[in-house]
Each structure stands twice: as structure tokens, then as C-alpha cells.
Short mmCIF file of C-alpha atoms and ligand atoms in Angstrom, two decimals:
data_model
loop_
_atom_site.label_atom_id
_atom_site.label_comp_id
_atom_site.label_asym_id
_atom_site.label_seq_id
_atom_site.Cartn_x
_atom_site.Cartn_y
_atom_site.Cartn_z
CA PRO O 1 7.51 8.12 -1.08
CA ILE O 2 10.28 8.18 -3.25
CA VAL O 3 10.10 7.40 -7.10
CA PHE O 4 12.71 6.28 -9.58
CA LEU O 5 13.03 8.90 -12.42
CA ASN O 6 15.24 8.72 -15.06
CA GLY O 7 18.05 7.16 -13.58
CA THR O 8 17.56 8.24 -9.86
CA TYR O 9 15.80 8.00 -6.94
CA VAL O 10 14.02 11.51 -5.86
CA ARG O 11 11.00 11.98 -3.48
CA ALA O 12 8.25 12.15 -5.23
CA GLU O 13 7.89 16.19 -4.59
CA ASP O 14 11.31 16.80 -6.13
CA ALA O 15 10.34 14.89 -9.15
CA ARG O 16 10.64 16.77 -12.74
CA ILE O 17 9.32 15.82 -15.94
CA SER O 18 9.68 18.36 -19.07
CA PRO O 19 5.64 19.40 -20.43
CA PHE O 20 7.42 18.37 -23.71
CA ASP O 21 7.57 14.57 -22.81
CA ARG O 22 5.73 12.70 -25.07
CA GLY O 23 3.78 11.07 -22.88
CA PHE O 24 2.22 14.11 -21.16
CA THR O 25 1.16 15.87 -25.05
CA PHE O 26 0.86 13.05 -27.04
CA GLY O 27 0.11 10.08 -24.64
CA GLU O 28 2.85 7.97 -26.06
CA GLY O 29 3.89 5.57 -23.50
CA VAL O 30 3.39 2.09 -21.73
CA TYR O 31 3.22 1.12 -18.70
CA GLU O 32 2.96 -1.91 -16.55
CA VAL O 33 1.46 -3.02 -13.04
CA CYS O 34 3.47 -5.80 -10.87
CA ILE O 35 2.68 -6.56 -7.34
CA ALA O 36 4.47 -7.83 -4.50
CA VAL O 37 3.28 -9.83 -1.76
CA ASN O 38 5.50 -10.25 1.57
CA GLY O 39 8.45 -9.01 -0.29
CA LYS O 40 8.04 -11.38 -3.01
CA PHE O 41 7.35 -10.22 -6.85
CA VAL O 42 4.35 -12.03 -8.55
CA ASP O 43 5.03 -12.87 -12.40
CA ALA O 44 7.49 -9.59 -12.58
CA PRO O 45 9.41 -11.76 -15.49
CA ALA O 46 5.83 -11.88 -17.62
CA HIS O 47 5.19 -8.35 -16.78
CA LEU O 48 8.49 -7.19 -17.78
CA ALA O 49 8.12 -9.63 -21.05
CA ARG O 50 5.05 -7.51 -21.99
CA LEU O 51 6.50 -4.16 -21.69
CA ASP O 52 9.24 -5.03 -24.20
CA ARG O 53 5.87 -6.24 -26.46
CA SER O 54 4.33 -2.69 -25.29
CA LEU O 55 7.49 -0.86 -26.19
CA ALA O 56 8.29 -2.65 -29.73
CA ALA O 57 4.73 -2.19 -31.06
CA CYS O 58 4.90 1.49 -30.14
CA GLY O 59 8.26 1.83 -31.74
CA ILE O 60 9.33 3.27 -28.11
CA ALA O 61 13.35 2.81 -26.82
CA HIS O 62 14.18 0.86 -23.88
CA PRO O 63 15.02 2.82 -21.47
CA PRO O 64 18.86 2.50 -20.70
CA GLU O 65 17.66 0.57 -17.40
CA ARG O 66 16.27 -1.97 -18.63
CA ALA O 67 18.12 -4.91 -17.82
CA LYS O 68 18.38 -3.27 -13.75
CA LEU O 69 14.26 -3.18 -14.06
CA ASP O 70 13.90 -5.90 -11.36
CA SER O 71 16.55 -4.70 -8.99
CA ILE O 72 14.89 -1.15 -8.95
CA MET O 73 11.45 -2.68 -8.55
CA GLU O 74 13.16 -4.18 -5.33
CA GLU O 75 14.47 -1.09 -4.25
CA LEU O 76 11.65 1.02 -4.41
CA LEU O 77 10.08 -1.56 -1.91
CA ARG O 78 12.62 -1.49 0.20
CA LYS O 79 13.06 2.63 -0.11
CA ASN O 80 9.30 3.34 0.61
CA ASP O 81 8.97 0.16 3.44
CA VAL O 82 6.56 -1.34 1.35
CA THR O 83 6.45 -5.53 1.69
CA THR O 84 3.10 -5.76 0.13
CA GLY O 85 1.94 -3.35 -2.82
CA LEU O 86 2.48 -2.25 -6.36
CA VAL O 87 5.62 -1.46 -8.14
CA TYR O 88 4.12 1.12 -11.35
CA ILE O 89 6.39 1.10 -14.41
CA GLN O 90 5.82 3.99 -17.49
CA VAL O 91 8.01 4.38 -20.34
CA THR O 92 7.17 7.12 -22.53
CA SER O 93 9.19 8.00 -25.87
CA GLY O 94 10.80 11.17 -24.00
CA VAL O 95 10.96 15.13 -24.80
CA SER O 96 10.59 16.46 -28.35
CA PRO O 97 9.24 19.43 -29.41
CA ARG O 98 5.50 19.47 -29.75
CA ASN O 99 5.31 17.22 -33.30
CA PHE O 100 3.61 14.30 -34.04
CA THR O 101 6.48 12.66 -36.19
CA ILE O 102 9.19 13.75 -34.20
CA ARG O 103 11.72 11.27 -32.76
CA PRO O 104 12.95 12.15 -29.79
CA GLU O 105 16.99 12.85 -29.31
CA GLY O 106 17.24 12.03 -25.98
CA ARG O 107 16.34 9.07 -23.51
CA SER O 108 13.03 7.31 -22.89
CA THR O 109 11.47 8.45 -19.95
CA LEU O 110 11.11 6.37 -17.22
CA LEU O 111 9.33 6.73 -14.33
CA MET O 112 8.66 3.76 -11.55
CA MET O 113 6.72 4.04 -8.30
CA ALA O 114 5.62 2.18 -5.14
CA GLN O 115 2.41 1.74 -3.28
CA ALA O 116 1.82 -0.22 -0.53
CA SER O 117 -1.71 -2.28 -0.82
CA ASP O 118 -3.34 -4.69 0.82
CA PHE O 119 -4.85 -6.93 -2.54
CA GLU O 120 -6.07 -10.37 -0.22
CA GLN O 121 -8.10 -8.07 2.47
CA THR O 122 -10.05 -5.88 0.01
CA SER O 123 -13.61 -6.09 -0.07
CA ALA O 124 -13.50 -6.65 -3.77
CA PHE O 125 -11.39 -9.75 -3.58
CA ARG O 126 -13.37 -11.03 -0.30
CA GLU O 127 -17.00 -10.28 -1.14
CA GLY O 128 -17.04 -10.18 -4.85
CA ILE O 129 -18.23 -6.82 -6.79
CA HIS O 130 -21.25 -5.44 -9.42
CA VAL O 131 -19.97 -4.32 -12.61
CA GLN O 132 -22.37 -2.97 -15.91
CA LEU O 133 -21.51 -3.76 -19.54
CA ARG O 134 -20.61 -1.16 -22.11
CA GLU O 135 -20.14 -1.40 -25.81
CA ASP O 136 -15.96 -1.38 -26.12
CA ILE O 137 -15.08 1.85 -27.85
CA ARG O 138 -11.56 1.33 -27.25
CA TRP O 139 -9.10 1.14 -30.38
CA LEU O 140 -8.19 -2.18 -31.76
CA HIS O 141 -4.65 -2.21 -30.29
CA ARG O 142 -5.48 -3.63 -26.82
CA ASP O 143 -2.94 -6.01 -26.30
CA ILE O 144 -0.63 -3.32 -25.99
CA LYS O 145 -0.55 -1.60 -22.39
CA THR O 146 -0.81 1.60 -23.83
CA THR O 147 -1.04 4.82 -21.18
CA MET O 148 -3.95 6.15 -23.31
CA LEU O 149 -6.97 5.17 -20.78
CA MET O 150 -9.61 7.90 -20.98
CA PRO O 151 -11.96 5.16 -22.59
CA GLN O 152 -11.26 3.08 -18.89
CA VAL O 153 -11.21 6.31 -16.95
CA MET O 154 -14.57 7.18 -17.88
CA ALA O 155 -16.38 3.54 -17.66
CA LYS O 156 -15.20 3.35 -14.35
CA ARG O 157 -16.47 6.71 -13.69
CA ASP O 158 -19.39 6.01 -14.96
CA ALA O 159 -19.99 2.34 -13.07
CA LEU O 160 -19.39 4.23 -10.01
CA ALA O 161 -22.26 7.22 -10.88
CA GLN O 162 -24.46 4.10 -11.42
CA GLY O 163 -23.70 2.79 -8.03
CA MET O 164 -21.38 -0.32 -9.09
CA SER O 165 -17.65 -0.57 -9.36
CA ASP O 166 -16.65 -1.61 -12.20
CA THR O 167 -17.12 -2.12 -16.48
CA LEU O 168 -16.68 -4.88 -18.29
CA PHE O 169 -16.70 -3.96 -22.06
CA TYR O 170 -18.33 -5.74 -25.29
CA ASP O 171 -17.82 -5.79 -29.16
CA GLU O 172 -19.98 -7.82 -31.79
CA GLN O 173 -17.93 -10.96 -30.58
CA GLY O 174 -18.69 -10.89 -27.00
CA ILE O 175 -16.96 -9.52 -23.97
CA THR O 176 -14.01 -8.36 -24.45
CA GLU O 177 -12.60 -7.46 -21.02
CA GLY O 178 -13.08 -5.53 -18.30
CA ALA O 179 -11.52 -1.66 -17.69
CA SER O 180 -8.63 -3.05 -15.85
CA SER O 181 -8.61 -6.55 -16.09
CA ASN O 182 -9.50 -9.92 -18.15
CA VAL O 183 -13.45 -11.50 -17.64
CA PHE O 184 -13.78 -15.62 -17.07
CA LEU O 185 -17.47 -17.37 -16.38
CA VAL O 186 -18.16 -20.76 -15.54
CA ASP O 187 -20.91 -21.42 -18.28
CA ALA O 188 -23.79 -23.74 -17.88
CA HIS O 189 -21.76 -26.84 -18.54
CA GLY O 190 -19.10 -26.19 -15.83
CA THR O 191 -16.50 -25.46 -17.99
CA LEU O 192 -14.09 -22.66 -17.44
CA VAL O 193 -14.69 -19.89 -20.63
CA THR O 194 -12.40 -16.64 -21.13
CA ARG O 195 -11.70 -15.16 -24.53
CA PRO O 196 -8.98 -16.09 -26.65
CA LEU O 197 -6.12 -13.90 -26.73
CA SER O 198 -5.82 -11.23 -29.94
CA ASN O 199 -5.36 -7.35 -30.64
CA ARG O 200 -8.70 -6.65 -29.15
CA LEU O 201 -7.92 -7.76 -25.34
CA LEU O 202 -4.88 -7.26 -23.09
CA ALA O 203 -3.15 -10.75 -22.56
CA GLY O 204 -3.15 -10.73 -18.87
CA CYS O 205 -0.46 -11.77 -16.67
CA THR O 206 -3.22 -12.94 -14.04
CA ARG O 207 -5.38 -14.55 -16.97
CA GLU O 208 -1.99 -16.95 -18.02
CA ARG O 209 -1.71 -17.80 -14.42
CA ILE O 210 -5.45 -18.92 -13.76
CA LEU O 211 -5.83 -20.69 -16.60
CA ASP O 212 -2.46 -22.74 -15.99
CA LEU O 213 -3.62 -23.26 -12.13
CA ALA O 214 -7.42 -24.29 -13.84
CA ARG O 215 -6.18 -27.09 -16.45
CA GLU O 216 -3.33 -28.40 -13.52
CA ALA O 217 -6.64 -28.71 -11.26
CA GLY O 218 -8.18 -30.30 -14.11
CA LEU O 219 -10.90 -28.01 -14.67
CA PRO O 220 -12.40 -28.18 -18.08
CA VAL O 221 -11.64 -24.70 -19.81
CA ASP O 222 -12.49 -23.06 -23.07
CA GLU O 223 -11.03 -19.98 -24.55
CA ARG O 224 -13.80 -18.44 -26.30
CA PRO O 225 -15.82 -15.03 -26.18
CA ILE O 226 -18.30 -14.97 -23.82
CA GLN O 227 -21.53 -14.00 -24.85
CA ARG O 228 -23.82 -11.08 -23.21
CA ALA O 229 -27.27 -13.72 -22.86
CA GLU O 230 -24.50 -16.05 -21.23
CA PHE O 231 -24.58 -14.54 -17.98
CA ALA O 232 -27.77 -15.32 -17.20
CA THR O 233 -26.95 -18.89 -17.09
CA ALA O 234 -23.73 -18.84 -15.84
CA THR O 235 -22.66 -20.45 -12.70
CA GLU O 236 -19.68 -18.12 -11.53
CA CYS O 237 -17.92 -15.32 -12.98
CA PHE O 238 -14.69 -13.26 -12.41
CA VAL O 239 -12.38 -10.93 -12.66
CA THR O 240 -8.34 -10.71 -12.78
CA SER O 241 -5.58 -8.16 -12.58
CA ALA O 242 -2.68 -8.32 -11.01
CA THR O 243 -4.24 -6.02 -8.32
CA TYR O 244 -7.98 -7.36 -8.65
CA LEU O 245 -5.95 -11.33 -8.24
CA ILE O 246 -9.23 -13.42 -8.73
CA THR O 247 -12.06 -10.81 -7.69
CA PRO O 248 -15.68 -12.80 -8.13
CA VAL O 249 -18.40 -10.63 -10.08
CA LEU O 250 -21.82 -10.56 -8.56
CA THR O 251 -24.08 -8.87 -10.51
CA VAL O 252 -24.13 -7.86 -14.44
CA ASP O 253 -25.96 -4.85 -14.78
CA GLY O 254 -27.79 -5.35 -11.64
CA VAL O 255 -28.62 -9.15 -12.51
CA SER O 256 -27.38 -11.92 -10.28
CA ILE O 257 -25.07 -14.62 -11.91
CA ALA O 258 -26.45 -18.02 -10.20
CA ASP O 259 -27.69 -17.15 -6.50
CA GLY O 260 -25.43 -14.08 -5.98
CA GLN O 261 -22.76 -15.62 -4.24
CA VAL O 262 -19.39 -16.32 -4.21
CA GLY O 263 -18.87 -19.65 -6.07
CA LEU O 264 -16.78 -22.79 -5.65
CA VAL O 265 -14.70 -22.56 -8.82
CA THR O 266 -13.81 -19.03 -7.81
CA ARG O 267 -12.91 -19.94 -4.19
CA THR O 268 -10.84 -22.44 -5.42
CA LEU O 269 -8.98 -20.55 -7.93
CA GLN O 270 -8.52 -17.79 -5.09
CA ARG O 271 -7.08 -20.50 -2.95
CA LEU O 272 -4.91 -21.96 -5.74
CA TYR O 273 -3.62 -18.01 -6.52
CA CYS O 274 -2.55 -16.85 -3.43
CA ASN O 275 -1.09 -20.43 -2.05
CA SER O 276 1.43 -19.79 -5.18
CA MET O 277 2.25 -16.15 -4.40
CA ASN O 278 2.83 -16.87 -0.99
CA ASP O 279 5.09 -20.17 -1.76
N1 PMP K 1 -6.96 -5.94 -19.22
C1 PMP K 1 -6.60 -4.95 -18.84
C2 PMP K 1 -7.22 -3.50 -20.15
C3 PMP K 1 -6.06 -4.09 -18.16
O1 PMP K 1 -6.07 -2.56 -17.87
C4 PMP K 1 -5.55 -5.18 -16.97
C5 PMP K 1 -4.44 -4.59 -16.25
N2 PMP K 1 -3.36 -4.63 -16.33
C6 PMP K 1 -5.83 -6.61 -17.38
C7 PMP K 1 -6.35 -6.47 -18.50
C8 PMP K 1 -5.35 -7.63 -16.64
O2 PMP K 1 -3.50 -7.89 -16.86
P1 PMP K 1 -2.63 -8.15 -15.87
O3 PMP K 1 -3.11 -9.59 -15.14
O4 PMP K 1 -1.89 -8.55 -16.59
O5 PMP K 1 -2.28 -7.42 -14.54
#
């Protein structure tokens, strides 16, 4: 694969990042994942706006290529022969001696790469997934998309070890989000529910699109925390992210949502979302 690192396109095996990069030593980095379908990016401006917010929140300087990220994204698809897949963008604060508070003198590190993947063809998207619940032990700036992903990696590995595909997190107010997704359910009254934005969850770009599509379709929508007990009475549940699109959740901790089949609201939103991507 060809990646973009600090101003140049290089083969992945020739890319060199300093051992003193603060992304490596301190996890001082932020990232984005944006997908392309048939060569067209989905929600790229929203992902780049969130990258700006993450950089600002962490006090990381913009990479000098900031204004050209769109064209680099396009070029990475071309150079890697990807038409449907994802582009990963990571920015770290750069290189400095290993000292917590030093501000790097050089540029922020920018790494971008592309990867082919057919999101609409995965079994998760088509058939749904089984998830477990775990207490959300992460920090309280989950609205910033940082590369400090140890809790998510551990939660997802733990889910696999339990024979499930992913983990949803909860705190004292209810479900926060999935380990790499936002969570929606259709409650006992037929209302589409998802947690309101705060520092306790990432403002998903897909979440925003789904809320818009649901409102346009005339579905009742309520942004409020989902309680763990509600999975017992919910009629449908799904998770959203750039790569999950809208993925049905069939069971939570081994208990079926309703009859354990993919529901009508989920299928309708999948169709509306895929139509909007393919427009
Ligand atoms: N929450 C978390 C913790 C995530 O990692 C992701 C994936 N980026 C999301 C939510 C969904 O965000 P998006 O729809 O922008 O991909």
C-alpha cells in the first residue's frame, strides 16, 4: 500500500516515524476514519470538522497540509486502487524528547492511509451482531477522538472471547456508546432513542446523519440516555459508525431484542442511508 506521511506519498514499508513521536510515547494523537463508496466520500466535511475540534481540544497544531486533506484523501484512493473503502487520518503533536510538557518544535505528524472494504456486504451489516455490556471505564473527554484506544481494544477483545462481536458501554446515566459506534434503540413506544451529545460520547458523524434521515422520514426521535433495562422492552437496536453504517444489534448479553430479527425501522434507515451514500 501507498500511504501519505508528512507531505509525501510513500510505500508503507518505506514510511518512517520517529521513536520520539509523541503519538508513540504519549498517545498524543487524534484520528478520523472516513469511508468512500464507489469513489465518493461519505460526510468528509463533518469528519474534517471533527478532526479540527479534536486538534483544538488537545492543543495539537494543524498539520501544514490541512487545506489539502480532501485532495490527499482522493489521491490515496487512486494510488491504492480503492473505490469502496476507508481513509484513516492520524495527526500527532510531533517529535520531542520524552518529556510530558515539551511542545514539539517541528511539525505535527500526519499519517493517512486507505484500505479497501465493502461495508454493505459484511455479515454484521446484513445480518446483525451480538453485543455485551461493560461499564464505561474510559476518561471523560470521549467527545475528542484520540488514539488512546486501550479500553476499546480490550473491550472488543473481551467481547470476542465471550463469543460476541462488540461491547456497548454504560455509565450511571445509561448507555454511553459502543466501543467504536453510537447506539440507537426503538423503545416500547416506537420512538427512536439515542443518547444526547456531551463529553461522555463521541459526536458520531453517522449518528447525526441518521437523526436527520429519521426526522425527515417522520419517525419520532428522542435524544435521551438509554437505560440498560430498556433492552428487554425495546423493539429494535442498532449501532452506527462510518464503517458499521447502521448495523443491527440482535442480542445484548445473550438476550434477544424483541424476536431477535432485524426490525423494520433498522432496515428502513439502512436503505435511506445507503441511498444517500450512493446518490
Ligand atoms: N463512538 C466511538 C467511540 C467511535 O470510535 C466511533 C467511530 N468513530 C463512533 C462513536 C461513531 O462515529 P462516526 O459515526 O463518526 O464514525
